[in-house]
Each structure stands twice: as C-alpha cells, then as structure tokens.
XYZ file of C-alpha atoms in Angstrom:
302
model
C 25.618 9.619 -0.332
C 24.488 8.766 2.885
C 20.854 7.329 3.112
C 20.334 8.162 6.135
C 17.830 9.957 7.440
C 16.589 10.611 4.071
C 13.023 8.492 4.612
C 12.489 9.756 8.113
C 12.342 13.063 5.736
C 10.394 11.595 2.931
C 7.632 10.986 5.958
C 7.502 13.735 6.772
C 6.309 15.123 3.672
C 4.097 12.769 3.315
C 2.352 13.809 6.888
C 3.099 17.497 6.700
C 2.341 17.936 2.326
C 0.342 15.187 1.521
C -0.213 14.128 -2.583
C 1.256 16.701 -4.675
C -0.727 17.147 -7.611
C -2.238 15.774 -10.058
C 0.133 16.815 -12.933
C 3.244 16.122 -11.182
C 2.374 13.034 -9.540
C 4.673 10.384 -10.958
C 2.443 7.406 -9.583
C -0.001 9.129 -12.273
C 2.829 9.041 -14.873
C 3.026 5.538 -14.554
C -1.120 5.258 -13.840
C -0.347 6.465 -17.700
C 1.497 4.437 -19.381
C 0.952 1.441 -17.846
C -2.822 1.870 -19.188
C -1.035 3.341 -22.922
C 0.155 -0.617 -22.396
C -3.275 -1.617 -22.659
C -4.694 -0.391 -24.943
C -1.719 -1.078 -27.244
C -1.923 -4.494 -26.384
C -2.226 -6.474 -29.869
C -3.166 -9.935 -29.028
C -5.787 -11.703 -26.484
C -3.845 -15.140 -27.520
C -2.708 -15.844 -23.577
C 1.034 -16.408 -23.889
C 1.315 -13.069 -26.620
C -0.706 -11.053 -23.983
C 1.330 -12.187 -20.900
C 4.393 -11.463 -22.914
C 2.735 -8.186 -24.463
C 2.064 -7.448 -19.904
C 5.376 -8.383 -19.290
C 7.001 -6.250 -22.133
C 5.282 -2.214 -20.447
C 5.534 -3.007 -17.199
C 9.182 -3.761 -16.956
C 9.828 -1.241 -19.333
C 7.899 0.889 -17.683
C 10.033 -0.414 -14.349
C 13.502 0.718 -16.552
C 11.692 4.081 -17.154
C 10.791 4.658 -13.947
C 14.469 3.561 -12.470
C 15.995 5.253 -15.150
C 14.076 8.907 -14.393
C 14.864 7.676 -10.835
C 19.091 7.514 -10.804
C 18.880 10.925 -13.208
C 17.460 12.824 -10.013
C 19.354 11.178 -7.896
C 22.569 11.991 -9.501
C 21.175 15.554 -10.205
C 20.646 16.058 -5.960
C 25.225 15.506 -5.755
C 25.622 18.370 -7.078
C 23.870 20.061 -4.732
C 25.376 22.302 -1.945
C 24.561 20.489 1.074
C 22.223 20.543 3.408
C 20.609 20.284 0.202
C 21.183 17.060 -1.068
C 19.500 15.270 1.867
C 16.269 17.648 1.776
C 16.103 16.653 -2.411
C 16.274 13.560 -1.554
C 13.512 13.152 0.697
C 11.652 15.141 -1.121
C 11.772 12.493 -4.488
C 11.338 9.909 -2.371
C 8.360 11.212 -0.729
C 5.903 10.322 -3.990
C 6.856 6.529 -3.327
C 4.911 6.983 0.368
C 1.631 7.249 1.098
C 0.896 7.052 4.809
C -1.249 10.441 5.105
C -3.099 10.114 2.068
C -4.305 6.351 3.893
C -5.436 7.668 6.746
C -7.141 10.731 5.334
C -9.540 8.243 3.705
C -9.423 5.877 6.921
C -10.939 8.483 8.716
C -13.372 9.802 5.988
C -15.395 5.970 6.097
C -15.117 6.887 10.430
C -16.654 10.309 10.218
C -19.679 9.006 7.715
C -20.005 5.573 10.063
C -19.886 8.157 12.965
C -23.230 10.625 11.315
C -24.591 6.885 10.874
C -24.811 7.779 6.309
C -23.532 4.251 4.805
C -23.890 5.321 2.021
C -21.729 8.010 2.297
C -19.485 5.399 3.791
C -20.221 3.006 0.718
C -18.975 5.530 -0.982
C -15.683 6.742 -0.019
C -14.336 2.996 0.863
C -14.863 2.389 -2.608
C -13.590 5.489 -3.772
C -10.625 5.704 -2.126
C -9.640 1.882 -0.224
C -11.571 -1.246 -1.864
C -12.615 -2.054 -5.379
C -14.976 -4.801 -4.505
C -18.747 -3.942 -4.448
C -19.849 -1.541 -1.441
C -23.228 -1.187 -2.074
C -24.825 -4.347 0.218
C -22.095 -4.497 2.967
C -23.045 -3.538 6.644
C -21.347 -1.057 8.738
C -19.578 -3.324 10.546
C -18.392 -4.584 7.042
C -17.178 -1.113 5.678
C -15.716 -0.703 9.200
C -13.836 -3.959 8.172
C -13.138 -2.799 5.032
C -12.280 0.116 5.847
C -9.835 -1.459 8.884
C -8.389 -3.549 6.194
C -7.228 -1.766 3.095
C -5.457 0.453 6.234
C -3.425 -2.757 7.271
C -2.595 -4.047 3.984
C -1.473 -1.111 2.691
C 0.767 -0.009 4.609
C 2.389 -2.412 3.418
C 2.498 -2.096 -0.168
C 2.649 2.108 0.790
C 4.736 2.412 3.057
C 6.732 -0.619 4.046
C 7.767 -1.793 1.337
C 8.893 2.264 -0.945
C 10.897 2.041 2.474
C 12.982 -1.407 2.214
C 13.514 -1.000 -1.761
C 14.812 2.392 -0.710
C 17.236 1.684 2.165
C 18.316 -2.000 -0.683
C 18.654 -0.361 -3.988
C 18.215 3.462 -3.358
C 16.094 5.816 -5.446
C 15.435 3.119 -8.649
C 14.258 0.585 -6.090
C 11.947 2.812 -4.728
C 10.279 4.178 -8.068
C 10.752 0.483 -9.635
C 9.023 -0.814 -6.685
C 6.136 1.889 -7.201
C 5.619 0.903 -10.527
C 5.082 -2.921 -10.523
C 2.680 -2.473 -7.891
C 0.739 0.662 -9.502
C 1.030 -1.927 -12.467
C -0.434 -4.654 -10.123
C -3.335 -1.946 -8.821
C -4.513 -2.057 -12.637
C -3.805 -5.197 -14.747
C -3.031 -8.018 -11.118
C -7.660 -8.550 -12.356
C -8.368 -11.815 -12.929
C -10.780 -10.923 -15.666
C -11.444 -12.272 -19.423
C -9.587 -9.465 -20.652
C -6.685 -9.184 -17.442
C -6.008 -12.838 -16.669
C -2.810 -13.176 -18.409
C -1.631 -9.149 -19.705
C -1.198 -8.959 -15.929
C -0.410 -12.156 -15.004
C 3.286 -10.985 -14.590
C 2.288 -7.584 -12.738
C 0.257 -9.566 -10.324
C 3.482 -11.991 -10.081
C 6.150 -9.591 -9.292
C 4.532 -7.892 -7.072
C 4.351 -10.846 -5.256
C 7.671 -11.594 -5.585
C 8.252 -8.121 -4.604
C 5.739 -7.260 -1.451
C 7.319 -11.175 0.401
C 9.465 -9.143 3.239
C 8.073 -6.249 3.148
C 3.745 -7.564 4.096
C 5.606 -9.664 7.367
C 7.247 -6.721 7.948
C 4.350 -4.704 8.165
C 2.357 -7.004 10.231
C 5.319 -6.818 12.891
C 4.844 -2.982 12.199
C 1.716 -3.271 13.648
C 1.888 -5.844 16.630
C 4.506 -3.081 17.238
C 2.529 0.105 17.003
C -0.345 -1.811 18.660
C -0.129 -0.062 22.245
C -0.792 3.388 21.039
C -4.600 1.816 19.967
C -5.036 0.343 23.051
C -4.206 -2.384 21.101
C -2.641 -6.461 21.460
C 0.940 -6.856 20.641
C 0.631 -10.407 20.956
C -2.406 -11.282 19.687
C -1.692 -9.689 16.176
C 1.855 -11.641 15.950
C -0.103 -14.345 16.671
C -2.996 -13.866 14.348
C -0.555 -13.085 11.732
C 1.214 -16.635 12.428
C -2.098 -18.686 12.225
C -5.002 -16.167 9.945
C -2.776 -14.801 7.496
C -3.216 -17.917 5.393
C -6.373 -17.223 4.734
C -6.567 -14.874 1.612
C -5.414 -16.098 -1.586
C -3.037 -13.585 -1.719
C 0.544 -15.343 -0.651
C 0.860 -11.571 1.401
C -1.696 -8.907 2.200
C -2.976 -11.391 4.907
C 0.468 -10.639 7.046
C -0.119 -7.453 8.293
C -4.995 -7.390 8.287
C -3.877 -10.795 10.547
C -2.329 -8.846 12.242
C -4.804 -5.893 12.761
C -7.219 -8.171 13.195
C -5.354 -9.438 16.608
C -4.306 -5.821 17.787
C -7.642 -4.972 18.154
C -9.708 -7.832 18.742
C -12.378 -7.994 15.519
C -13.243 -9.962 13.160
C -12.843 -8.662 9.908
C -14.044 -10.481 6.712
C -15.339 -10.533 2.385
C -17.563 -12.668 1.745
C -16.829 -15.653 -0.547
C -13.435 -15.159 0.339
C -11.737 -14.748 3.588
C -12.611 -14.718 7.228
C -9.643 -13.548 9.475
C -10.262 -13.803 13.559
C -13.427 -15.261 12.983
C -13.907 -15.166 17.209
C -13.340 -11.835 17.441
C -16.200 -9.116 17.368
C -17.705 -6.971 15.063
C -15.793 -4.263 13.986
C -17.042 -0.268 14.069
C -16.048 3.777 13.836
C -14.138 3.753 17.282
C -12.197 0.683 15.367
C -11.314 2.144 12.961
C -9.832 5.031 14.725
C -7.898 3.249 16.548
C -6.320 1.551 13.386
C -5.399 4.907 11.667
C -3.584 5.327 15.611
C -1.150 1.814 14.892
C -0.690 1.898 11.160
C 0.823 6.427 11.398
C 2.711 4.707 13.932
C 3.636 1.570 12.678
C 5.067 3.871 9.516
C 6.938 6.519 11.673
C 9.024 2.939 12.452
C 9.011 2.049 9.424
C 10.404 5.273 8.830
C 12.247 5.326 11.786
C 13.976 2.025 10.882
C 14.811 2.936 7.387
C 16.397 6.015 8.602
C 19.593 3.958 10.718
C-alpha cells in the first residue's frame, strides 16, 4: 500500500486527539520492557553489562518492529479507505508533537504568572531530566525552548523519516531505540555500560533527523517572527558545542531563529551573544516547532 498521505493523517490525529491512555500506549509498553530488562540484568562487569543492555534493546526492537509489521499486514484486509485511516492511527502513537507543544505552553503560562517554582516543576516533569531547582526564569525558558527544538527531531522528524524509509516497523523500531536511550543512556555507575548500546544506537539513528529538524526550524522560523538565515548560520556554527552529536543542530537553529542565548551550566552555551530568553520567546518557539512539524509531515506524505 502507498505511504502517501499517511504521515499527514497520523499528525492530524496527534494534534486533534493527543496521547492515547497509558494502558494503550505502545511507548508505555516499550518502557515496561526496558525496565524489565534493566531489572533482569545479572552482571555489573563492563562487557557483560554492555552485552546485556544490547540484548535487551535488540530484542525489544525486534518485538516492536514485528508487532508493527503484523498490524500493517492486518490493515491491508480492510476495504478502502480504511487501510489508510488504520495506518495513520497506528503510526500516530510513534509521534509526539501535541504533547510537546502542550508541555511548552504549561511552562510558558507559569512564567507569565511569575510563578517560577511552578515553572521549574513543570519543566522537570514534562521536558528535562536536569535539576531545575536553582534555574532562573531565563534558564527555565531557555531549557524549555531547547527541549522543544531537540524533541522536534526525536519526537517527530525521526519517526516520520523512519516511516518513510521502512514503514510502520521502522517507525516503531526507532521509537523503541529512542525510548531506550531516554531510560538507559546515562553516564552513571549503574548505566554507563548497560545503556551504552542504546545511547550509541540512538545517536546513529538521529544523525540525519537532527539535521533535517534544524532545516525545518529554519524554514518555519517566520511563523514565530524568527530569522531562518540566522537559524541555519547558528546551526552550522554552534551545533558541535553540545556533547550530543545531534541535539545541538535543532537547538542551535532555534537559538539563531529566535536571537536568544541557550545554555546549560557547565555543559554548553549556544549563541552566547544572543539575549536572554523569556516566555514570549517560548511562545515563538512553539509556533516554529508546530510549523516545522507540519512541514515534516507534508514532506513524509509525498
């Protein structure tokens, strides 16, 4: 069956309906699998831990891709136009644009109310894993903007690119690997080796999507009264300032588009000559991300 238009249907469903209930959400199922793999680990030795972590991710990816393949096969049996609608519904849980935009809006509203403690709490709850307890209002706004930009790649461009390349199985294989990186890919004594495979696999799978996300930010910049040329210039200049080989691309592009400084203490400083961000910039970033997401879905639908 042709994949034309399916990405647009999936994104429309995401924007209209939001996330499925947790008991029905494939990403929640993936998280349970990965949590179980972590709890079942037997060794703390580096190489054995690396092998166990890789086995858990690979087995989960095979299950996710296999289940998605079976779902896709079943949709072929439906009379038209039901196969397209069913595939769009099946692809939708692999995308996460509305949830991202809603999370950014909640942080923005708290900042507009001058409720910094609530803004910090919402930022930590929805968007970042860093300690937010000492962040200033500008740092909270900046961290939310960074997360919007980075997750444009992880939550939308990457699964859409995977869908275009390999259909539903590829989209859910990507989602499993990305979820594994989010849960296991940390440089802590417990996870340094166990999560290394997940982190490296996620880096590899996001290499192209991160750069395409930066391009999408530049193209959509006018929707947030931003500068598309500056977005491209900053992406090329500052993308390498983050430890991640990929996250810096859409983040630096967003910094350039908005003309703001985005920094994480002791980690990176993107567009340091820019002004400090505020809630108005967070609103502009949400518009850019929404537009970039729609552009990505259109591109994946043709």
